[in-house]
Coordinates of C-alpha atoms and ligand atoms in Angstrom, one line a residue:
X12 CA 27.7 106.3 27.8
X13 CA 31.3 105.4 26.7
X14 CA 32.9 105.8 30.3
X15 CA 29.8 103.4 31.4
X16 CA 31.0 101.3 28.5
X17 CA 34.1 101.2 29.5
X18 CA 33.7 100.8 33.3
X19 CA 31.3 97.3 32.4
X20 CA 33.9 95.9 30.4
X21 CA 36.7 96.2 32.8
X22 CA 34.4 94.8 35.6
X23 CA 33.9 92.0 33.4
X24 CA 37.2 91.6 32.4
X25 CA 38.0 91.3 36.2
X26 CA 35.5 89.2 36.8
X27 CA 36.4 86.5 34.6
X28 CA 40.5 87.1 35.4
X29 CA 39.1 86.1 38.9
X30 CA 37.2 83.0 38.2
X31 CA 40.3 81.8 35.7
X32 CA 42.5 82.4 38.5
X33 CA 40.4 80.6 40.8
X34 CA 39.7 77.9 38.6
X35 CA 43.4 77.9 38.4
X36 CA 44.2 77.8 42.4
X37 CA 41.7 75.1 42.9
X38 CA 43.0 72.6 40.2
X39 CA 46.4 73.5 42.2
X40 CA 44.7 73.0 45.3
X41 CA 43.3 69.6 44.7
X42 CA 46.5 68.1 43.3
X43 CA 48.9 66.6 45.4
X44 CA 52.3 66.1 43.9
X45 CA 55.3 64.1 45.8
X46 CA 57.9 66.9 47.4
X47 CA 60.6 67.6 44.8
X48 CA 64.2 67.8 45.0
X49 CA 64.4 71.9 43.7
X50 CA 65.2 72.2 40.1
X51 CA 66.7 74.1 36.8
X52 CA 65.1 74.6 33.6
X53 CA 66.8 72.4 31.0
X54 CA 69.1 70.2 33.7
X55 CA 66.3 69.4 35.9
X56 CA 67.3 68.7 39.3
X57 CA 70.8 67.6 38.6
X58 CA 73.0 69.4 40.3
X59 CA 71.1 67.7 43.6
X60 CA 71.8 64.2 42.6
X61 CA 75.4 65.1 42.2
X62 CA 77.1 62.4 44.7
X63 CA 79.9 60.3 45.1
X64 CA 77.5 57.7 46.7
X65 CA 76.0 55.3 44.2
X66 CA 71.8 56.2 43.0
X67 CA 70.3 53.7 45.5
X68 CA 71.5 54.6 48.3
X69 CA 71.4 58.3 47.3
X70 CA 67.9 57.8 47.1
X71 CA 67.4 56.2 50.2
X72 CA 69.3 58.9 52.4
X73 CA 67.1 61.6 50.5
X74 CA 64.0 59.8 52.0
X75 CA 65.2 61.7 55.4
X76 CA 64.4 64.7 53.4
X77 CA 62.1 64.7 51.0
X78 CA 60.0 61.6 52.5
X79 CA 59.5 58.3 51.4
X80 CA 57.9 59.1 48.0
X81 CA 59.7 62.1 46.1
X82 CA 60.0 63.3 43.0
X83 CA 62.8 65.6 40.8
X84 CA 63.4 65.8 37.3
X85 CA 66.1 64.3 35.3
X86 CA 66.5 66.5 32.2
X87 CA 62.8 66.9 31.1
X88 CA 61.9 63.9 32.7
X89 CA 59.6 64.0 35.6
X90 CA 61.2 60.9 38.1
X91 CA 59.3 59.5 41.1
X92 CA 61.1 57.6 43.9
X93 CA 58.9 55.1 45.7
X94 CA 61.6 53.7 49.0
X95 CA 58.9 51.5 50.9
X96 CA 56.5 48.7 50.1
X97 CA 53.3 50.0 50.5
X98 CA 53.9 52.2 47.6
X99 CA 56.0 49.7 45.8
X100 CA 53.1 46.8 45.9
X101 CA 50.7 50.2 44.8
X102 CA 52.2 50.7 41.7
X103 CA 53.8 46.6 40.7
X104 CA 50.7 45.1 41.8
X105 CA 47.5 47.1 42.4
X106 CA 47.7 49.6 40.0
X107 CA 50.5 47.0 37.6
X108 CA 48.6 48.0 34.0
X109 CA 48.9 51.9 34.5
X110 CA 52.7 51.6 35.4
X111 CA 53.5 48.8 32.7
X112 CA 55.4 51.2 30.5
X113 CA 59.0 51.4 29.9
X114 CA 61.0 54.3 29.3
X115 CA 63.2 54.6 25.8
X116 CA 67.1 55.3 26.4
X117 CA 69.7 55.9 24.1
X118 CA 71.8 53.0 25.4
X119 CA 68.4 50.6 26.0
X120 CA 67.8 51.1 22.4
X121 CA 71.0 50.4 21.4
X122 CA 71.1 47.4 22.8
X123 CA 67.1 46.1 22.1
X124 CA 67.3 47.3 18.5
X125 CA 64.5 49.9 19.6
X126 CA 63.1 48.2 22.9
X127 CA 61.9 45.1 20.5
X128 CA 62.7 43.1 24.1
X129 CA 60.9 42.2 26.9
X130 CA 62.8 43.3 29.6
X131 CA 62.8 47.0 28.4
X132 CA 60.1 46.9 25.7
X133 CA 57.1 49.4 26.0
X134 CA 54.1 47.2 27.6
X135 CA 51.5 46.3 24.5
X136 CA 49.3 44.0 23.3
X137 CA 52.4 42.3 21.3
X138 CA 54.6 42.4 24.3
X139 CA 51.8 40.5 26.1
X140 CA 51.9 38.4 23.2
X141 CA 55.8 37.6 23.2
X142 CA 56.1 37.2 27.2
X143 CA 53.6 34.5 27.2
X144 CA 55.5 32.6 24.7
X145 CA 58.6 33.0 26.4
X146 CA 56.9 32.1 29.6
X147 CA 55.8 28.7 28.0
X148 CA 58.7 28.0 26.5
X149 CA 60.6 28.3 29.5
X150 CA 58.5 26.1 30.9
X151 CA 58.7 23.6 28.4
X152 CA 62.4 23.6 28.6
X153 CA 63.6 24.9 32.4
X154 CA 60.7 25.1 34.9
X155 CA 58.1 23.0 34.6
X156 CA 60.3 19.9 33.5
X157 CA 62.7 17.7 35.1
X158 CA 65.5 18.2 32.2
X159 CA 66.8 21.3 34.0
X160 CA 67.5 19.6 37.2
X161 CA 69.6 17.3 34.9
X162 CA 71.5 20.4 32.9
X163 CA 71.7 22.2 36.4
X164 CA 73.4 19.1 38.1
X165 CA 75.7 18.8 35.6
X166 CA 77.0 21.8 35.4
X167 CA 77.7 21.9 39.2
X168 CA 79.5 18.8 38.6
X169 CA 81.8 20.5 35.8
X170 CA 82.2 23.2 38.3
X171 CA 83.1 20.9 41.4
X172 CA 85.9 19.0 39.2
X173 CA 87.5 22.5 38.1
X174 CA 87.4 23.7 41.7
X175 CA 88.9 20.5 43.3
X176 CA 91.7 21.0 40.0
X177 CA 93.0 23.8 41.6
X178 CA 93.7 22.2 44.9
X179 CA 94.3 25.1 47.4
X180 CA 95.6 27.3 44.4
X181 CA 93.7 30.7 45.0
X182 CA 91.3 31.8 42.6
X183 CA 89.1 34.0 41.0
X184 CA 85.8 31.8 41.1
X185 CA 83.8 34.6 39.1
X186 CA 85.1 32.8 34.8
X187 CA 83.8 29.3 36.4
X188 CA 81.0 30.4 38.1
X189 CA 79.8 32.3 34.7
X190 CA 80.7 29.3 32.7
X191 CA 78.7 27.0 34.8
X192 CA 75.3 29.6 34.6
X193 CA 76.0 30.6 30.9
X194 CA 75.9 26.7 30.1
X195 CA 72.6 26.2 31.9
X196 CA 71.0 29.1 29.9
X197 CA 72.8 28.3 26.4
X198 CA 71.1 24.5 26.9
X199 CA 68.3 26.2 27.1
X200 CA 68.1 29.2 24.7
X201 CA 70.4 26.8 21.8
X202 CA 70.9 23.6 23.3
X203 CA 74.7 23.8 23.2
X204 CA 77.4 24.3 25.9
X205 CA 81.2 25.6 26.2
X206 CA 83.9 23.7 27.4
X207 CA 86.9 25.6 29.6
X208 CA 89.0 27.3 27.1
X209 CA 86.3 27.8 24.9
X210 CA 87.5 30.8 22.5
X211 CA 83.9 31.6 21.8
X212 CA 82.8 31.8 25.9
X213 CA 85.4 34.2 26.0
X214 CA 84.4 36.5 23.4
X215 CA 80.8 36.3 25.2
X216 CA 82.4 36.7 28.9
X217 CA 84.0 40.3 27.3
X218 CA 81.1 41.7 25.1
X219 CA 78.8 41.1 28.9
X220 CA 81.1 43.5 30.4
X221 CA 81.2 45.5 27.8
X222 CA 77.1 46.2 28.0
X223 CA 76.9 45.8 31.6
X224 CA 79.8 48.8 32.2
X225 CA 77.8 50.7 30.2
X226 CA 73.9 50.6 29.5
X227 CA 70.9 51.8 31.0
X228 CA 72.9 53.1 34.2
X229 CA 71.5 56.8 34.1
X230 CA 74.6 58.2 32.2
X231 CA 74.4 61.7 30.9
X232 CA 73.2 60.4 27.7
X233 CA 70.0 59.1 28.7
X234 CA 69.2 62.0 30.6
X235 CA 70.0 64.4 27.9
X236 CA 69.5 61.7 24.2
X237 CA 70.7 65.3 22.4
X238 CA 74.4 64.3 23.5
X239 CA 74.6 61.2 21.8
X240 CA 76.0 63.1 18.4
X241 CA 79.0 63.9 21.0
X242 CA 82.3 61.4 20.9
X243 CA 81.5 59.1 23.9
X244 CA 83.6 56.4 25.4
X245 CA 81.0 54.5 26.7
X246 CA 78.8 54.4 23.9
X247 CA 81.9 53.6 21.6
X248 CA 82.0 50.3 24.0
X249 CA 78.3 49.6 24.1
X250 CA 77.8 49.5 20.2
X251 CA 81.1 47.6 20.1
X252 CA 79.8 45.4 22.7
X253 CA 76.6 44.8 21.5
X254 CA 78.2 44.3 17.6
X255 CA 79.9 41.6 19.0
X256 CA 76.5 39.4 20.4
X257 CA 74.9 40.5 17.5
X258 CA 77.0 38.3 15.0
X259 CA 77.0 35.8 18.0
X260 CA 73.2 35.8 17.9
X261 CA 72.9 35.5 14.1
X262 CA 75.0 33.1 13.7
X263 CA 73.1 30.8 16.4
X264 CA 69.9 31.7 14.7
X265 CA 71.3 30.7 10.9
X266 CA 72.2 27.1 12.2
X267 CA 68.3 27.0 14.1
X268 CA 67.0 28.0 10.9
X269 CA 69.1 25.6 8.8
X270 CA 68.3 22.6 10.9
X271 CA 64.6 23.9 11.9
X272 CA 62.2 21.3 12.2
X273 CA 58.8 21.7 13.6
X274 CA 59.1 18.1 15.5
X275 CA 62.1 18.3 16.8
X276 CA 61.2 21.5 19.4
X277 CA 65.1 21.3 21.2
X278 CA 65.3 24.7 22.6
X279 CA 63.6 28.1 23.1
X280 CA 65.6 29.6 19.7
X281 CA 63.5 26.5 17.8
X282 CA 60.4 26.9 20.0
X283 CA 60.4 30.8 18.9
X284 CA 60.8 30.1 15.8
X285 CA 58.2 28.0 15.2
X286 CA 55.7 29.9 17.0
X287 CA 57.1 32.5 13.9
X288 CA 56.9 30.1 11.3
X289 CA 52.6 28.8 12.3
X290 CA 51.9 32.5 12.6
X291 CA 53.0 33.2 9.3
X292 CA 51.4 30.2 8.0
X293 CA 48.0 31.1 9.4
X294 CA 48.2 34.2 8.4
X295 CA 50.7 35.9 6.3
X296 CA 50.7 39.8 8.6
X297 CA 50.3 38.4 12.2
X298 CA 53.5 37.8 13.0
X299 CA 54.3 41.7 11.7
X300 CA 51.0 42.6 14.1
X301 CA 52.0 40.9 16.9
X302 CA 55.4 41.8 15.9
X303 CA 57.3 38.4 15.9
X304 CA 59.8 39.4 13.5
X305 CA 63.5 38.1 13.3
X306 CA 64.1 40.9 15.5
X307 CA 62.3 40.6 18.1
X308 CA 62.8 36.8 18.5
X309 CA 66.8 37.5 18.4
X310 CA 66.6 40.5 20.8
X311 CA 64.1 38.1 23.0
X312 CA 66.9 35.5 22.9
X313 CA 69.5 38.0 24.0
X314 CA 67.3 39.7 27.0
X315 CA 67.0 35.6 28.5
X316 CA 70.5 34.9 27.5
X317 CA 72.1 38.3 29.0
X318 CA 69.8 38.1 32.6
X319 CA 70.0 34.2 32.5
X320 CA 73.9 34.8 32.8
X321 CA 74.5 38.1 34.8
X322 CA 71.9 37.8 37.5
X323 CA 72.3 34.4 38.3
X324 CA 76.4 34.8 38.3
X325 CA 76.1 38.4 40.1
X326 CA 73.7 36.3 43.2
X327 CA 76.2 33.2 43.5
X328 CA 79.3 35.8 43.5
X329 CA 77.6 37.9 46.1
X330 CA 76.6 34.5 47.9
X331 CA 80.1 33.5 48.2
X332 CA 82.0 36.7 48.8
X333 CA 78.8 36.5 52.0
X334 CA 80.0 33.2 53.3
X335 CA 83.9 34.2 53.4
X336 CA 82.6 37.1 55.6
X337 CA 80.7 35.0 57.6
X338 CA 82.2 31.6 57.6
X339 CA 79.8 30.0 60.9
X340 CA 76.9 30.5 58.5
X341 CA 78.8 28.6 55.7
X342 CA 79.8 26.1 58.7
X343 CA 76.3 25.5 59.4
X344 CA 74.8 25.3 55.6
X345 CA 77.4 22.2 55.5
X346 CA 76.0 20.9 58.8
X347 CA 72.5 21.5 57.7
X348 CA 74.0 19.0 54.2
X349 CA 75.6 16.5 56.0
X350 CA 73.0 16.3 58.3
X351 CA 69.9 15.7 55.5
X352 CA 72.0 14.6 52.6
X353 CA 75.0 13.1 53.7
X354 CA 77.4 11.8 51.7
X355 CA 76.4 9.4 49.7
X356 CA 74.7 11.3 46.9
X357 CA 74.1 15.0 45.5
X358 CA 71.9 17.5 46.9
X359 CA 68.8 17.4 44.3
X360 CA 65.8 20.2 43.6
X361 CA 63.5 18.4 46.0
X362 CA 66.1 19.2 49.1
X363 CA 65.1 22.6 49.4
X364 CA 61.9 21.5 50.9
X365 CA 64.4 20.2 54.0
X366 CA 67.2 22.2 53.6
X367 CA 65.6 25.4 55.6
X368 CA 69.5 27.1 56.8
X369 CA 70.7 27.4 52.8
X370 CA 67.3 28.3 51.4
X371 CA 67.5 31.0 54.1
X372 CA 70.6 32.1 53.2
X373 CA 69.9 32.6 49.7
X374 CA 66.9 34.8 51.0
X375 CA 69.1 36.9 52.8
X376 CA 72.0 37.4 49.8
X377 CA 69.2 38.6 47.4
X378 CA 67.5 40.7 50.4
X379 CA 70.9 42.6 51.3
X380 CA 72.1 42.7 48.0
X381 CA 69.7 42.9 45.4
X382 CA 71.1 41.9 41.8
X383 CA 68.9 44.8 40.5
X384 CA 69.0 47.9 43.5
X385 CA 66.5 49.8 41.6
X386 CA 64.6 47.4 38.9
X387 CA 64.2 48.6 36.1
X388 CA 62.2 51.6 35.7
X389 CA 58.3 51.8 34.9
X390 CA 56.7 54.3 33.1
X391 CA 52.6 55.7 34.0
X392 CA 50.4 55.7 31.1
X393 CA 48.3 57.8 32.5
X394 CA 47.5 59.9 35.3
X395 CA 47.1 58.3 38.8
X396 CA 48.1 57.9 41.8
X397 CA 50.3 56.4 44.5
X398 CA 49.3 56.7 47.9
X399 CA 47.7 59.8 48.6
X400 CA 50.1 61.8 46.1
X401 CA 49.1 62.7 42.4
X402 CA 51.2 60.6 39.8
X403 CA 51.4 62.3 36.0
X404 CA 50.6 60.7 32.9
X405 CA 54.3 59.5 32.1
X406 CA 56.0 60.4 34.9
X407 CA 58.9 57.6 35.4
X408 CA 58.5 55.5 38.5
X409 CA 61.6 54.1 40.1
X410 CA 61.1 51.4 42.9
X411 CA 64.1 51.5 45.0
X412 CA 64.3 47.8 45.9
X413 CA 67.5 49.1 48.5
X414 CA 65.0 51.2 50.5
X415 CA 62.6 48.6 50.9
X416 CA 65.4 46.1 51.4
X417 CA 67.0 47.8 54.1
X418 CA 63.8 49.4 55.7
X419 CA 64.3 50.2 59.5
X420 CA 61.0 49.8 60.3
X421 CA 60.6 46.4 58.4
X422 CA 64.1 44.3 59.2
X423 CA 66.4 44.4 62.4
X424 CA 69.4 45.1 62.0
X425 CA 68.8 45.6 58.1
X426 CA 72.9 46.2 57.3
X427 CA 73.6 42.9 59.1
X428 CA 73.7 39.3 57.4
X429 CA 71.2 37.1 59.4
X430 CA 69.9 34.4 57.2
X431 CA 68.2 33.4 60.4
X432 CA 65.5 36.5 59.4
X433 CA 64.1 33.9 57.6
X434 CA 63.2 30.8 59.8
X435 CA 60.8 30.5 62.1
X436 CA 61.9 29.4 66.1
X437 CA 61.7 25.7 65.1
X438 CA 64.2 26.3 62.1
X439 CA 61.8 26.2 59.6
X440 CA 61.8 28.2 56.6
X441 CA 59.2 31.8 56.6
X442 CA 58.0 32.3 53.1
X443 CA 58.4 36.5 54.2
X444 CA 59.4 37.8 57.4
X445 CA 58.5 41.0 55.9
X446 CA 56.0 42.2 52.5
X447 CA 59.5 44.8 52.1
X448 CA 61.1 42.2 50.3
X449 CA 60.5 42.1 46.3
X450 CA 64.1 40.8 45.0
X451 CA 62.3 39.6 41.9
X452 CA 60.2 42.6 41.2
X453 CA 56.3 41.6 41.2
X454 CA 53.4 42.0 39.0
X455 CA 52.9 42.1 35.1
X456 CA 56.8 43.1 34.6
X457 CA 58.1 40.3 37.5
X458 CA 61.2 38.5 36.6
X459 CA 60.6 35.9 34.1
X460 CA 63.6 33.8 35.5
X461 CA 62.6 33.9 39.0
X462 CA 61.9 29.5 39.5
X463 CA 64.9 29.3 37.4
X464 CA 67.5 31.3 38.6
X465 CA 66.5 30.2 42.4
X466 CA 67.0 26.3 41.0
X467 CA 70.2 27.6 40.0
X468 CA 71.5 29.5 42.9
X469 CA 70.9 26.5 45.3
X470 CA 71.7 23.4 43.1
X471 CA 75.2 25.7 42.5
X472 CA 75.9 26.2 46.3
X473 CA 75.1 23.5 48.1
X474 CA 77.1 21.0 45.4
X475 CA 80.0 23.4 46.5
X476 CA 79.8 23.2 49.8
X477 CA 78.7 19.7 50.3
X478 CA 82.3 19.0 48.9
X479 CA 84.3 22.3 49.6
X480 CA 84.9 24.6 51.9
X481 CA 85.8 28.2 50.8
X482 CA 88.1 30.6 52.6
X483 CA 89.9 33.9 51.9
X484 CA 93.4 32.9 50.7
X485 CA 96.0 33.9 53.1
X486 CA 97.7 37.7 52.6
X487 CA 94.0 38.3 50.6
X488 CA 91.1 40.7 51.7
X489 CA 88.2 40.1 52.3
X490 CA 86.0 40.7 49.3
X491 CA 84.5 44.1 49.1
X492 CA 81.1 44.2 49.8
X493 CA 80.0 47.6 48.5
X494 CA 79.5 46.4 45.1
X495 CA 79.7 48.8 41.8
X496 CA 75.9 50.1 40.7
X497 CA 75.0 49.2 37.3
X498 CA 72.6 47.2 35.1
X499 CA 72.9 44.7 37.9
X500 CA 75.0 45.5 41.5
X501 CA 78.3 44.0 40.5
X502 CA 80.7 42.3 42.9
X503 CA 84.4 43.7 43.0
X504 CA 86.4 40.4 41.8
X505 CA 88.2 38.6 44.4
X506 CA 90.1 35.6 45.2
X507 CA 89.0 32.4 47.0
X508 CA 90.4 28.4 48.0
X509 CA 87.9 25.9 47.5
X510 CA 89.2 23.7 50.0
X511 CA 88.3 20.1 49.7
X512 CA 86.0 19.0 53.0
X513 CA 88.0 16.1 55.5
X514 CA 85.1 14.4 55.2
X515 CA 85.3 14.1 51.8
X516 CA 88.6 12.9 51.2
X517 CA 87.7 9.6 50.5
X518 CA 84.2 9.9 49.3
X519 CA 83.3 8.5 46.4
X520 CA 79.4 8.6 45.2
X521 CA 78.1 6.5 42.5
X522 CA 75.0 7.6 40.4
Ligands
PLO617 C1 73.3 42.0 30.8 C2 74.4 42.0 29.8 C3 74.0 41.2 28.6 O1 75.1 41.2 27.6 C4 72.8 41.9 28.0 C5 71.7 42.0 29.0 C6 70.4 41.6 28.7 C7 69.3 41.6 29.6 C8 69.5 42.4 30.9 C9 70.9 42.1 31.4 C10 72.0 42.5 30.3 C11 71.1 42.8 32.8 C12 70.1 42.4 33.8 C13 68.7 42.7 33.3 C14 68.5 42.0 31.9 C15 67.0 42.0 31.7 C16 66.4 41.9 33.0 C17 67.5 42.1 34.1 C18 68.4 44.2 33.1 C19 72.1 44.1 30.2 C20 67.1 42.8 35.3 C21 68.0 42.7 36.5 O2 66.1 43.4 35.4

């Protein structure tokens, strides 16, 4: 009786060991995870992302590997790649909600007082809340209004009369070129501007750096947050860095709320805060539910502020340190303005309906070298899918805008500069030669600054090349144009003369 005993439980025991493991196998089975780079316990897969070549383009060789979509794991965290558009448009666009989330990093949080931000703030119902509000009051003030033409046009003129100041004097446009974008956004964001010299443009040129050396670039300590308690250099300069805006900040929002009134709606610093100031009218807890607190609306300022200045400065750098390289397409931007503008006024926002060769040209700057290689990345709220491979709930989901920038299949040539990529036979402009071009990002997360920075980028040039023309100064080289990754793709400085055009010698344009 026992031994029968015995023998049924161990045939039942193996039975259900079976139907576990099978149950097991066939959940395997029926997942389909992206190849993986190999990996440790505790580093992850770190020691095969160890390169002297900089993350985007690492992750585009690895493609010849591992395929277009892979995966490896950075620390703990699981990390999907996605190099080409199909997948890319998959997880911005189709499937946008489910991939809405934002990783925390030590040095993100640093600087967004805890992701209270937009650009790296988790997605919720309050961060839909506080985009929208930016969105409209961007609008009010930049997009949708002809007041930014105005501010835009008169920076470029401020720029045009330092650069014809220097003569043939070689220099480093890079201070001016800040100066002229920084003033654009700070009429915006506080409806103030800095003159050349300004002690106070300096301090904000420096603290920039400062963050953009060192946050959200994938050091050690956002892999591994554990080492933050370690003496770091970089974080040293990040919290010095962001110390410094932070009094900058408060102090601009002290003299909004000082002179606050609700009429008198000047700039996006007032329009936020009165937004704050109904809310807590209506009802005394909204603006903690939604969480518009003094917080949020500073960091908000900062996120506009900080991309409003280093994108749009990073694209006109690239942009110029382009057209030294290639001086016939600079040649034939200026034909393409004397031609359709001429010389008797100032290229205006309504030109780029007719001025097809510069529009192009812009196209092809932000195509071969995107301000932001790999966006910023997303996080999946839950499980899904890209393509036919299985995605996990929080996985992190880089886009490598490079890849899909420099796709093969999609672009001839994709390492050459051919602003001609984007017209048509006749000349005229192609809205895309090719869906593997995103330099903007797309879906819920696109860039908020995208009309804005594209007024600025071509008001900027072609009022410098209608008058100048810019060449390498002699016994210089040529700017570098590998770039140093980053926050944004940086440009390597570098000198330049802004040569004043014959033709222009003796123009003179009244407005
Ligand atoms: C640039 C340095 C500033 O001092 C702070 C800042 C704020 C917003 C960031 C920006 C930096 C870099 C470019 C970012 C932008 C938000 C969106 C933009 C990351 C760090 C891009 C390219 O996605």
């Amino acid at each position: 009786m026992i031994v029968w005993l015995g023998g049924a439980l161990l045939l039942v025991s193996v039975l259900v060991l079976i139907s576990f493991w099978r149950i097991r196998l066939r959940s395997k089975r029926d997942v389909k995870y992206p190849k993986s780079l190999p990996s440790l316990p505790v580093i992850g897969s770190l020691l095969h992302l160890g390169s002297h070549l900089p993350p985007h383009i690492l992750f585009c060789n690895l493609q010849k590997k591992y395929g277009s979509l892979f995966s490896f794991m950075m620390g703990s965290h699981y990390v999907v790649i996605v190099n080409n558009h199909e997948d890319a448009r998959e997880v911005l666009l189709k499937k946008g909600k489910t991939f809405a989330g934002r990783p925390r990093t030590v040095t993100t949080d640093i600087l967004t007082r805890d992701a209270k931000d937009i650009a790296f703030g988790d997605y919720s119902p309050s961060w839909k809340f506080h985009r929208k509000m930016v969105h409209s009051a961007l609008c009010m003030f930049g997009e949708g209004t002809v007041a930014i033409e105005k501010i835009i046009s008169r920076e470029a003129a401020s720029l045009c009369q330092t650069l014809s100041s220097f003569h043939t004097v070689s220099l480093d446009m890079a201070p001016e070129l800040i100066r002229a974008v920084t003033n654009v956004v700070c009429s915006l964001c506080f409806n103030t501007r800095y003159d050349r010299g300004d002690a106070e443009f300096q301090t904000m040129m420096d603290y920039s750096k400062g963050i953009v050396d060192t946050v959200a670039k994938d050091s050690l300590v956002d892999i591994f947050p554990w080492l933050k308690i370690f003496p770091n250099k970089d974080l040293d300069t990040l919290k010095k860095s962001v110390a410094v805006r932070d009094e900058l900040l408060a102090k601009k929002f002290k003299e909004h709320k000082d002179a606050f009134c609700s009429e008198t709606v000047s700039d996006l610093m007032d329009a936020l805060l009165k937004a704050k100031l109904s809310l807590e009218n209506n009802n005394s807890n909204t603006s903690q539910e939604v969480g518009l607190t003094d917080d949020h609306i500073l960091m908000t300022v900062g996120d506009i502020f900080g991309a409003g200045v280093e994108t749009t400065s990073t694209v006109l750098k690239w942009a110029i340190a382009y057209l030294l390289h290639y001086p016939e397409v600079q040649r034939r931007i200026q034909e393409e303005l004397d031609a359709k503008v001429g010389l008797s006024r100032y290229p205006l926002l309504s030109d780029r309906k007719i001025l097809h060769y510069t529009e192009a040209t812009i196209s092809e700057v932000l195509r071969i070298r995107p301000v932001s290689p790999l966006l910023i990345p997303h996080v999946a709220f839950k499980d899904s899918r890209i393509g036919e491979y299985d995605i996990p709930k929080d996985a992190r989901v880089v886009i490598n805008l490079w890849s899909l920038h420099h796709d093969e299949k999609e672009w001839v040539n994709p390492h050459l500069f051919n602003p001609d990529r984007f017209l048509d036979e006749n000349g005229d402009r192609l809205s895309s030669p090719s869906q593997s071009y995103l330099p903007f990002g797309a879906g819920i997360r696109v860039c908020l600054g995208e009309a804005l920075a594209k007024m600025e980028i071509f008001l900027f040039l072609s009022w410098i090349l209608q008058r100048f023309t810019l060449e390498v100064p002699a016994g210089n080289p040529l700017p570098d144009l590998e770039g140093k990754f980053g926050v944004v793709l940086q440009v390597k400085p570098f000198k330049v003369i802004a040569k004043l055009r014959e033709v222009w010698e003796n123009n003179e344009i009244t407005t």
